[in-house]
Amino acid sequence: MVDDDPSVLKALARLLRSIDLNVATFASPQELLEQLEPGIHGCLVLDVDMPKLNGLELQQELAARGNDLPVIFLTGHGDIPMSVKAMKQGAVDFLTKPVHDQDLIAAIHAAIEKDGMNRRTRAELAEFRERLRTLTLREREVLEHVISGRLNKQIAADLGIVEKTIKVHRAHLMAKLKVRSLADLVRLVERGGIMPSES
């Protein structure tokens, strides 16, 4: 939680600790940037109106550093264009001060849930990339054709080998990638923006 008003930080931290949430407070964006541990779980609750670096600029700086913790904004001076900008940059919520306790708690629970989903997705894609590395060059060739929608017969003609061999390569690559269907395979490739040639 980042806010340049110590009384706001203290009150909100007390509220969140009362429902068994771990809270780290920072009096400035610079303090957060210096101390934020990579790979930490949770979410960020950021004040918008702060000197030197405002909350929106902090959100951009965190994204530039590869930190994708979900962000909730709190502001006493928000307007619609500001909230639209924050949401376009990926904010989970944009709340106005004084914030109702239940609104903040609900937003934080939603953000923590989003963080968990993001982490599961990243782990799934990292595992998929590792499996891709186990494919032979021929299996990768077959995979590229499969995900572009080519039939076994067409792939065989394209690669100059018999259809039966394509079926064998296809079965091997599906087993190595641990996917049961073409739909699962395409979904993973699309979600990760992964091409078989990547490793």
Tab-separated table of C-alpha atoms in Angstrom:
chain	number	residue	atom	x	y	z
A	1	MET	CA	0.000	0.000	0.000
A	2	VAL	CA	1.431	3.362	-1.051
A	3	ASP	CA	0.101	6.694	0.213
A	4	ASP	CA	1.880	9.894	1.206
A	5	ASP	CA	-0.668	10.497	3.994
A	6	PRO	CA	0.542	8.601	7.102
A	7	SER	CA	-2.896	8.663	8.754
A	8	VAL	CA	-4.527	7.027	5.700
A	9	LEU	CA	-1.804	4.372	5.568
A	10	LYS	CA	-2.175	3.608	9.267
A	11	ALA	CA	-5.977	3.377	9.170
A	12	LEU	CA	-6.153	1.211	6.059
A	13	ALA	CA	-3.334	-1.058	7.221
A	14	ARG	CA	-5.168	-1.571	10.535
A	15	LEU	CA	-8.378	-2.436	8.665
A	16	LEU	CA	-6.681	-4.992	6.421
A	17	ARG	CA	-4.720	-6.591	9.237
A	18	SER	CA	-7.996	-6.987	11.143
A	19	ILE	CA	-9.127	-9.430	8.423
A	20	ASP	CA	-5.795	-11.299	8.483
A	21	LEU	CA	-4.230	-9.758	5.389
A	22	ASN	CA	-0.488	-9.107	5.395
A	23	VAL	CA	0.147	-5.428	4.672
A	24	ALA	CA	3.336	-3.593	3.774
A	25	THR	CA	3.045	0.206	3.749
A	26	PHE	CA	5.153	2.708	1.845
A	27	ALA	CA	5.097	6.493	2.220
A	28	SER	CA	6.193	7.161	-1.363
A	29	PRO	CA	6.437	5.484	-4.763
A	30	GLN	CA	10.238	5.701	-4.532
A	31	GLU	CA	10.189	3.757	-1.268
A	32	LEU	CA	8.068	1.033	-2.874
A	33	LEU	CA	10.331	0.801	-5.930
A	34	GLU	CA	13.402	0.453	-3.697
A	35	GLN	CA	11.913	-2.209	-1.426
A	36	LEU	CA	9.424	-4.225	-3.496
A	37	GLU	CA	10.563	-7.829	-3.622
A	38	PRO	CA	10.363	-9.536	-7.016
A	39	GLY	CA	7.910	-12.420	-7.186
A	40	ILE	CA	5.859	-11.272	-4.205
A	41	HIS	CA	2.182	-12.327	-4.198
A	42	GLY	CA	-0.799	-10.078	-3.622
A	43	CYS	CA	-1.805	-6.686	-4.972
A	44	LEU	CA	-0.937	-3.013	-4.756
A	45	VAL	CA	-3.182	-0.304	-3.344
A	46	LEU	CA	-1.891	3.008	-4.670
A	47	ASP	CA	-2.833	6.596	-3.945
A	48	VAL	CA	-3.099	8.567	-7.181
A	49	ASP	CA	-2.108	12.069	-6.087
A	50	MET	CA	1.482	11.879	-4.794
A	51	PRO	CA	4.453	14.202	-5.302
A	52	LYS	CA	7.281	13.415	-7.762
A	53	LEU	CA	5.684	10.210	-9.070
A	54	ASN	CA	1.908	9.861	-9.030
A	55	GLY	CA	0.058	6.553	-8.792
A	56	LEU	CA	-0.534	6.252	-12.549
A	57	GLU	CA	3.149	6.905	-13.266
A	58	LEU	CA	4.089	4.356	-10.602
A	59	GLN	CA	1.808	1.807	-12.282
A	60	GLN	CA	3.598	2.454	-15.601
A	61	GLU	CA	7.030	2.187	-13.977
A	62	LEU	CA	6.127	-1.120	-12.331
A	63	ALA	CA	4.877	-2.489	-15.657
A	64	ALA	CA	8.104	-1.372	-17.356
A	65	ARG	CA	10.028	-3.355	-14.717
A	66	GLY	CA	7.969	-6.459	-15.452
A	67	ASN	CA	5.948	-6.321	-12.248
A	68	ASP	CA	2.350	-7.298	-12.951
A	69	LEU	CA	0.846	-7.237	-9.466
A	70	PRO	CA	-2.800	-6.176	-9.767
A	71	VAL	CA	-3.325	-2.516	-8.872
A	72	ILE	CA	-6.171	-0.816	-7.012
A	73	PHE	CA	-6.188	2.983	-7.034
A	74	LEU	CA	-7.430	5.184	-4.207
A	75	THR	CA	-7.887	8.885	-4.803
A	76	GLY	CA	-9.486	11.923	-3.303
A	77	HIS	CA	-9.226	13.837	-6.566
A	78	GLY	CA	-10.187	11.359	-9.262
A	79	ASP	CA	-12.060	12.049	-12.447
A	80	ILE	CA	-13.453	9.891	-15.239
A	81	PRO	CA	-10.519	10.326	-17.688
A	82	MET	CA	-8.098	9.391	-14.905
A	83	SER	CA	-10.068	6.287	-13.958
A	84	VAL	CA	-10.383	5.270	-17.633
A	85	LYS	CA	-6.611	5.621	-18.071
A	86	ALA	CA	-5.956	3.553	-14.944
A	87	MET	CA	-8.304	0.779	-16.073
A	88	LYS	CA	-6.802	0.745	-19.588
A	89	GLN	CA	-3.402	0.249	-17.974
A	90	GLY	CA	-4.793	-2.802	-16.178
A	91	ALA	CA	-6.009	-1.511	-12.812
A	92	VAL	CA	-8.440	-3.815	-11.041
A	93	ASP	CA	-10.399	-0.974	-9.433
A	94	PHE	CA	-10.438	2.804	-8.984
A	95	LEU	CA	-11.902	3.883	-5.632
A	96	THR	CA	-12.471	7.319	-4.162
A	97	LYS	CA	-11.549	8.488	-0.673
A	98	PRO	CA	-12.991	8.164	1.839
A	99	VAL	CA	-13.405	4.569	0.763
A	100	HIS	CA	-16.004	2.269	2.327
A	101	ASP	CA	-14.290	-0.589	4.139
A	102	GLN	CA	-16.286	-3.289	2.349
A	103	ASP	CA	-15.586	-1.770	-1.086
A	104	LEU	CA	-11.851	-1.783	-0.447
A	105	ILE	CA	-11.886	-5.300	1.004
A	106	ALA	CA	-13.893	-6.628	-1.955
A	107	ALA	CA	-11.507	-4.961	-4.423
A	108	ILE	CA	-8.473	-6.412	-2.630
A	109	HIS	CA	-9.938	-9.925	-2.601
A	110	ALA	CA	-10.688	-9.616	-6.349
A	111	ALA	CA	-7.131	-8.381	-7.006
A	112	ILE	CA	-5.554	-11.201	-4.976
A	113	GLU	CA	-7.665	-13.716	-6.876
A	114	LYS	CA	-6.531	-12.156	-10.169
A	115	ASP	CA	-2.900	-12.389	-9.030
A	116	GLY	CA	-3.369	-16.095	-8.303
A	117	MET	CA	-4.906	-16.685	-11.733
A	118	ASN	CA	-2.048	-14.772	-13.401
A	119	ARG	CA	0.516	-16.886	-11.575
A	120	ARG	CA	-1.197	-20.142	-12.513
A	121	THR	CA	-1.330	-19.054	-16.154
A	122	ARG	CA	2.354	-18.100	-16.155
A	123	ALA	CA	3.311	-21.416	-14.545
A	124	GLU	CA	1.225	-23.351	-17.074
A	125	LEU	CA	2.837	-21.518	-20.001
A	126	ALA	CA	6.353	-21.896	-18.581
A	127	GLU	CA	5.745	-25.627	-18.248
A	128	PHE	CA	4.416	-25.744	-21.821
A	129	ARG	CA	7.544	-23.973	-23.099
A	130	GLU	CA	9.685	-26.557	-21.310
A	131	ARG	CA	7.741	-29.350	-23.000
A	132	LEU	CA	8.181	-27.648	-26.383
A	133	ARG	CA	11.930	-27.942	-25.909
A	134	THR	CA	11.603	-31.743	-25.804
A	135	LEU	CA	10.230	-31.937	-29.359
A	136	THR	CA	12.438	-33.089	-32.207
A	137	LEU	CA	12.882	-30.794	-35.213
A	138	ARG	CA	10.448	-32.926	-37.228
A	139	GLU	CA	7.873	-32.851	-34.431
A	140	ARG	CA	8.147	-29.063	-34.345
A	141	GLU	CA	7.590	-28.921	-38.094
A	142	VAL	CA	4.513	-31.096	-37.748
A	143	LEU	CA	3.294	-28.963	-34.835
A	144	GLU	CA	3.537	-25.767	-36.894
A	145	HIS	CA	1.388	-27.346	-39.576
A	146	VAL	CA	-1.085	-28.800	-37.060
A	147	ILE	CA	-1.736	-25.471	-35.318
A	148	SER	CA	-2.212	-23.745	-38.661
A	149	GLY	CA	-5.116	-26.139	-39.304
A	150	ARG	CA	-3.526	-28.488	-41.840
A	151	LEU	CA	-4.778	-32.077	-42.104
A	152	ASN	CA	-2.421	-35.043	-41.775
A	153	LYS	CA	-2.649	-35.709	-45.508
A	154	GLN	CA	-1.762	-32.086	-46.302
A	155	ILE	CA	1.128	-32.057	-43.822
A	156	ALA	CA	2.488	-35.255	-45.359
A	157	ALA	CA	2.387	-33.682	-48.828
A	158	ASP	CA	4.016	-30.477	-47.546
A	159	LEU	CA	6.850	-32.341	-45.814
A	160	GLY	CA	7.247	-35.055	-48.452
A	161	ILE	CA	6.623	-37.975	-46.101
A	162	VAL	CA	3.840	-40.528	-45.766
A	163	GLU	CA	0.672	-39.773	-43.796
A	164	LYS	CA	1.256	-42.661	-41.397
A	165	THR	CA	4.532	-41.054	-40.294
A	166	ILE	CA	2.737	-37.745	-39.694
A	167	LYS	CA	0.257	-39.577	-37.453
A	168	VAL	CA	3.159	-41.036	-35.438
A	169	HIS	CA	4.858	-37.613	-35.073
A	170	ARG	CA	1.540	-36.032	-34.133
A	171	ALA	CA	0.880	-38.659	-31.454
A	172	HIS	CA	4.406	-38.200	-30.046
A	173	LEU	CA	4.178	-34.419	-29.889
A	174	MET	CA	0.739	-34.521	-28.259
A	175	ALA	CA	2.090	-36.930	-25.625
A	176	LYS	CA	5.214	-34.844	-25.005
A	177	LEU	CA	3.175	-31.652	-24.696
A	178	LYS	CA	0.641	-33.449	-22.458
A	179	VAL	CA	-2.379	-32.211	-24.379
A	180	ARG	CA	-5.353	-34.429	-25.159
A	181	SER	CA	-6.869	-32.532	-28.043
A	182	LEU	CA	-6.044	-30.146	-30.831
A	183	ALA	CA	-8.260	-27.567	-29.104
A	184	ASP	CA	-6.119	-27.767	-25.919
A	185	LEU	CA	-2.961	-27.434	-27.981
A	186	VAL	CA	-4.201	-24.384	-29.899
A	187	ARG	CA	-5.476	-22.782	-26.683
A	188	LEU	CA	-2.055	-23.056	-25.024
A	189	VAL	CA	-0.243	-21.761	-28.087
A	190	GLU	CA	-2.622	-18.812	-28.435
A	191	ARG	CA	-2.644	-17.927	-24.737
A	192	GLY	CA	1.105	-17.791	-24.584
A	193	GLY	CA	1.719	-16.353	-28.008
A	194	ILE	CA	4.102	-19.292	-28.313
A	195	MET	CA	5.389	-20.500	-31.631
A	196	PRO	CA	6.933	-23.964	-31.861
A	197	SER	CA	10.211	-22.473	-33.036
A	198	GLU	CA	10.571	-20.653	-29.687
A	199	SER	CA	12.633	-22.197	-26.959
